[in-house]
Short mmCIF file of C-alpha atoms in Angstrom, two decimals:
data_model
loop_
_atom_site.label_atom_id
_atom_site.label_comp_id
_atom_site.label_asym_id
_atom_site.label_seq_id
_atom_site.Cartn_x
_atom_site.Cartn_y
_atom_site.Cartn_z
CA UNK A 181 58.42 153.63 93.50
CA UNK A 182 59.74 150.54 94.84
CA UNK A 183 57.62 148.86 97.81
CA UNK A 184 59.12 146.11 99.69
CA UNK A 185 58.09 143.58 102.19
CA UNK A 186 58.26 142.77 104.88
CA UNK A 187 60.23 145.07 106.77
CA UNK A 188 61.69 142.24 108.88
CA UNK A 189 62.07 138.44 109.16
CA UNK A 190 63.08 135.74 111.89
CA UNK A 191 63.60 132.45 110.64
CA UNK A 192 65.52 129.39 112.26
CA UNK A 193 68.41 127.92 110.70
CA UNK A 194 67.25 125.84 107.84
CA UNK A 195 64.19 127.52 106.83
CA UNK A 196 63.06 129.50 103.75
CA UNK A 197 63.07 133.28 103.57
CA UNK A 198 61.14 134.83 101.15
CA UNK A 199 60.94 138.59 100.37
CA UNK A 200 58.69 140.51 97.76
CA UNK A 201 58.75 143.91 96.26
CA UNK A 202 56.82 145.78 93.58
CA UNK A 203 57.34 148.46 91.48
CA UNK A 204 54.90 150.97 90.34
CA UNK A 205 55.47 150.48 86.81
CA UNK A 206 57.03 147.80 84.60
CA UNK A 207 60.66 147.37 84.47
CA UNK A 208 60.87 145.01 81.82
CA UNK A 209 62.84 146.41 78.48
CA UNK A 210 62.11 145.17 75.11
CA UNK A 211 65.74 146.15 73.96
CA UNK A 212 66.98 143.89 76.38
CA UNK A 213 64.31 141.28 76.78
CA UNK A 214 64.45 141.40 80.47
CA UNK A 215 63.59 142.92 83.64
CA UNK A 216 66.06 145.85 84.86
CA UNK A 217 65.96 144.33 88.55
CA UNK A 218 68.25 143.73 91.33
CA UNK A 219 68.89 142.49 94.93
CA UNK A 220 71.63 143.24 96.87
CA UNK A 221 72.59 142.07 100.58
CA UNK A 222 74.09 144.28 103.17
CA UNK A 223 75.60 143.01 105.93
CA UNK A 224 76.46 144.98 109.22
CA UNK A 225 79.33 147.06 108.78
CA UNK A 226 79.65 146.73 104.82
CA UNK A 227 78.45 147.99 101.66
CA UNK A 228 75.55 146.63 99.91
CA UNK A 229 76.75 143.40 97.57
CA UNK A 230 75.20 142.70 94.36
CA UNK A 231 73.33 139.29 94.57
CA UNK A 232 71.13 139.19 91.63
CA UNK A 233 70.58 141.20 88.25
CA UNK A 234 68.31 140.93 85.74
CA UNK A 235 65.79 139.70 88.39
CA UNK A 236 67.08 136.37 88.34
CA UNK A 237 70.48 135.82 87.32
CA UNK A 238 72.66 135.38 90.17
CA UNK A 239 76.07 137.32 90.26
CA UNK A 240 79.46 135.84 90.53
CA UNK A 241 79.86 133.96 93.78
CA UNK A 242 76.55 134.02 94.90
CA UNK A 243 74.88 130.59 96.43
CA UNK A 244 72.37 129.05 94.29
CA UNK A 245 70.55 129.15 97.81
CA UNK A 246 69.55 132.67 96.48
CA UNK A 247 66.79 132.71 93.72
CA UNK A 248 65.60 135.81 92.27
CA UNK A 249 61.94 135.24 90.13
CA UNK A 250 59.06 137.71 88.92
CA UNK A 251 58.93 139.70 85.82
CA UNK A 252 57.23 142.99 85.28
CA UNK A 253 56.16 144.51 88.47
CA UNK A 254 56.04 141.46 90.81
CA UNK A 255 59.75 140.26 91.99
CA UNK A 256 60.58 137.53 94.88
CA UNK A 257 63.67 137.06 96.75
CA UNK A 258 63.73 133.34 98.04
CA UNK A 259 66.53 132.42 100.18
CA UNK A 260 66.65 128.55 100.88
CA UNK A 261 68.24 126.64 103.86
CA UNK A 262 68.50 129.78 105.70
CA UNK A 263 72.55 130.21 107.20
CA UNK A 264 73.70 132.39 110.09
CA UNK A 265 75.86 134.23 107.53
CA UNK A 266 72.83 135.25 105.80
CA UNK A 267 71.98 137.65 108.52
CA UNK A 268 71.71 141.11 107.37
CA UNK A 269 69.72 143.52 105.19
CA UNK A 270 68.20 142.63 101.78
CA UNK A 271 67.25 145.45 99.31
CA UNK A 272 65.54 145.50 95.99
CA UNK A 273 66.07 147.92 93.03
CA UNK A 274 64.57 148.86 89.83
CA UNK A 275 67.27 149.60 87.16
CA UNK A 276 64.95 150.59 84.49
CA UNK A 277 64.02 154.53 84.94
CA UNK A 278 66.08 157.10 86.75
CA UNK A 279 66.10 157.45 90.07
CA UNK A 280 66.78 153.88 90.04
CA UNK A 281 64.96 153.52 93.15
CA UNK A 282 65.67 150.74 96.21
CA UNK A 283 63.26 149.31 98.21
CA UNK A 284 63.73 150.33 101.83
CA UNK A 285 65.19 147.03 102.89
CA UNK A 286 64.25 143.75 104.60
CA UNK A 287 66.08 142.80 107.61
CA UNK A 288 66.53 139.22 107.84
CA UNK A 289 67.53 137.67 111.55
CA UNK A 290 68.04 133.99 112.88
CA UNK A 291 65.36 133.16 115.54
CA UNK B 197 90.54 142.60 91.81
CA UNK B 198 88.66 146.02 91.33
CA UNK B 199 88.80 148.47 94.64
CA UNK B 200 88.01 151.77 95.65
CA UNK B 201 89.50 154.44 97.58
CA UNK B 202 87.12 157.02 98.78
CA UNK B 203 88.25 160.38 100.08
CA UNK B 204 86.74 163.61 101.79
CA UNK B 205 85.65 164.99 104.78
CA UNK B 206 83.31 163.31 107.27
CA UNK B 207 81.78 166.12 109.04
CA UNK B 208 80.63 169.34 106.46
CA UNK B 209 78.99 172.02 107.81
CA UNK B 210 75.12 172.95 107.14
CA UNK B 211 75.16 175.10 103.87
CA UNK B 212 78.45 174.22 102.86
CA UNK B 213 79.49 172.03 100.19
CA UNK B 214 80.46 168.12 99.96
CA UNK B 215 83.01 166.89 97.59
CA UNK B 216 84.38 163.70 97.55
CA UNK B 217 86.91 161.48 95.46
CA UNK B 218 87.00 157.85 94.29
CA UNK B 219 90.07 156.40 93.27
CA UNK B 220 89.95 153.12 90.99
CA UNK B 221 92.25 150.47 91.31
CA UNK B 222 92.01 147.30 89.28
CA UNK B 223 89.91 148.88 86.46
CA UNK B 224 90.10 151.94 84.22
CA UNK B 225 87.55 155.11 83.96
CA UNK B 226 88.08 155.18 80.39
CA UNK B 227 87.44 151.41 79.88
CA UNK B 228 84.27 151.03 77.15
CA UNK B 229 81.19 150.19 78.95
CA UNK B 230 82.00 151.50 82.38
CA UNK B 231 79.90 153.71 84.72
CA UNK B 232 80.86 155.16 87.81
CA UNK B 233 78.25 156.42 90.30
CA UNK B 234 77.48 157.42 93.62
CA UNK B 235 75.07 156.11 96.02
CA UNK B 236 74.16 157.51 99.37
CA UNK B 237 72.32 155.22 102.35
CA UNK B 238 70.64 157.24 105.10
CA UNK B 239 69.59 156.01 108.74
CA UNK B 240 66.23 154.27 108.36
CA UNK B 241 65.91 154.21 104.40
CA UNK B 242 66.91 152.43 101.78
CA UNK B 243 70.13 153.40 99.13
CA UNK B 244 69.39 156.56 97.04
CA UNK B 245 71.16 156.81 93.58
CA UNK B 246 72.72 160.12 93.67
CA UNK B 247 74.48 160.30 89.93
CA UNK B 248 76.80 158.38 87.86
CA UNK B 249 79.15 159.20 84.91
CA UNK B 250 80.22 157.24 81.96
CA UNK B 251 83.68 156.62 80.73
CA UNK B 252 83.02 159.32 77.91
CA UNK B 253 81.83 161.88 80.72
CA UNK B 254 78.42 161.84 80.38
CA UNK B 255 76.72 162.25 83.54
CA UNK B 256 73.06 161.57 84.74
CA UNK B 257 71.75 162.38 88.08
CA UNK B 258 68.75 161.98 90.63
CA UNK B 259 66.45 164.94 89.91
CA UNK B 260 65.79 165.34 93.54
CA UNK B 261 69.31 166.57 94.12
CA UNK B 262 70.22 167.81 90.17
CA UNK B 263 70.26 171.36 91.13
CA UNK B 264 73.05 170.92 93.93
CA UNK B 265 74.86 167.88 92.32
CA UNK B 266 77.63 167.97 90.37
CA UNK B 267 79.81 164.79 88.95
CA UNK B 268 82.88 164.60 87.19
CA UNK B 269 85.49 162.12 85.95
CA UNK B 270 89.66 162.24 85.43
CA UNK B 271 90.61 159.22 83.38
CA UNK B 272 93.95 160.33 83.79
CA UNK B 273 94.10 160.16 87.35
CA UNK B 274 91.58 157.16 87.27
CA UNK B 275 89.04 158.80 89.62
CA UNK B 276 85.89 160.21 89.86
CA UNK B 277 84.30 162.67 91.60
CA UNK B 278 80.87 164.21 93.45
CA UNK B 279 80.01 167.59 94.74
CA UNK B 280 77.05 168.47 96.56
CA UNK B 281 76.10 171.87 97.53
CA UNK B 282 74.35 173.41 100.26
CA UNK B 283 74.51 170.51 102.44
CA UNK B 284 71.80 170.20 105.08
CA UNK B 285 71.08 167.69 108.13
CA UNK B 286 68.84 165.41 105.29
CA UNK B 287 72.26 165.08 103.74
CA UNK B 288 73.76 163.32 106.49
CA UNK B 289 74.88 159.52 105.07
CA UNK B 290 77.21 156.76 103.98
CA UNK B 291 78.28 157.96 100.94
CA UNK B 292 79.53 155.23 98.30
CA UNK B 293 81.16 155.09 94.84
CA UNK B 294 79.90 152.15 92.74
CA UNK B 295 80.44 150.56 89.45
CA UNK B 296 78.10 149.68 86.56
CA UNK B 297 78.49 148.74 83.18
CA UNK B 298 76.98 149.18 79.61
CA UNK B 299 74.55 146.14 78.38
CA UNK B 300 74.83 144.10 75.82
CA UNK B 301 72.87 146.25 73.56
CA UNK B 302 74.20 149.65 74.60
CA UNK B 303 71.90 150.41 77.48
CA UNK B 304 73.17 151.86 80.28
CA UNK B 305 72.46 149.21 83.26
CA UNK B 306 72.12 150.43 86.96
CA UNK B 307 73.30 147.45 88.51
CA UNK B 308 75.95 148.16 90.84
CA UNK B 309 78.57 145.52 91.13
CA UNK B 310 81.35 146.90 93.12
CA UNK B 311 80.79 149.11 96.01
CA UNK B 312 83.13 150.87 98.19
CA UNK B 313 83.34 150.75 101.82
CA UNK B 314 81.81 154.07 102.24
CA UNK B 315 82.38 157.41 103.64
CA UNK B 316 80.21 158.62 106.81
CA UNK B 317 79.06 162.20 106.27
CA UNK B 318 77.32 163.91 108.66
CA UNK B 319 76.26 167.52 108.40
CA UNK B 320 76.70 169.72 111.23
CA UNK B 321 74.67 172.81 112.26
#
């Protein structure tokens, strides 16, 4: 189970967004010595886009305003200097054990 | 640039079978270390992994759907397919095909780095 909070977030341009996820079991792998945890962004009318893998590694082309942190069971996505193009729904996902579950999503809006 | 082209019906009758195909361009379904999967997104819920097939044809699927799901890969046509039997209203969702990769130590990584545009599938009674 992956529990994500908050359900929604309304912030002003330039502010920091913080989204948290908790997994029911540790997603750390001793084989890869890393956490199997990811974050995705979904904008309206588009498929989800991988932002962060390995809990903290930004995917190709993702701005450094997006930062993933955490390990084991608790993870955070931080978006610094919020911009209009960051509006959308953000999902976390554990990739450790089937069925590789996602959080229910956090909708980020601009005030 | 890798791209997916999904094909399949947007409307399925209740109790019938959904068949979707995902054609791949810009990558090869038989490339070592590639996995090809399906994820669906239902209104008001988070995405749900349905299942994946490896470049070797090895299949894994969500146990909640396992008895109804069939996955296959056709490397000659560079495509993979999903069949979901006994469809109900609860299966109404946008269905996406995705790619994921093998990790540096041979583990299957479920980080979905490419997604199709998705197909809206509605189950009608």
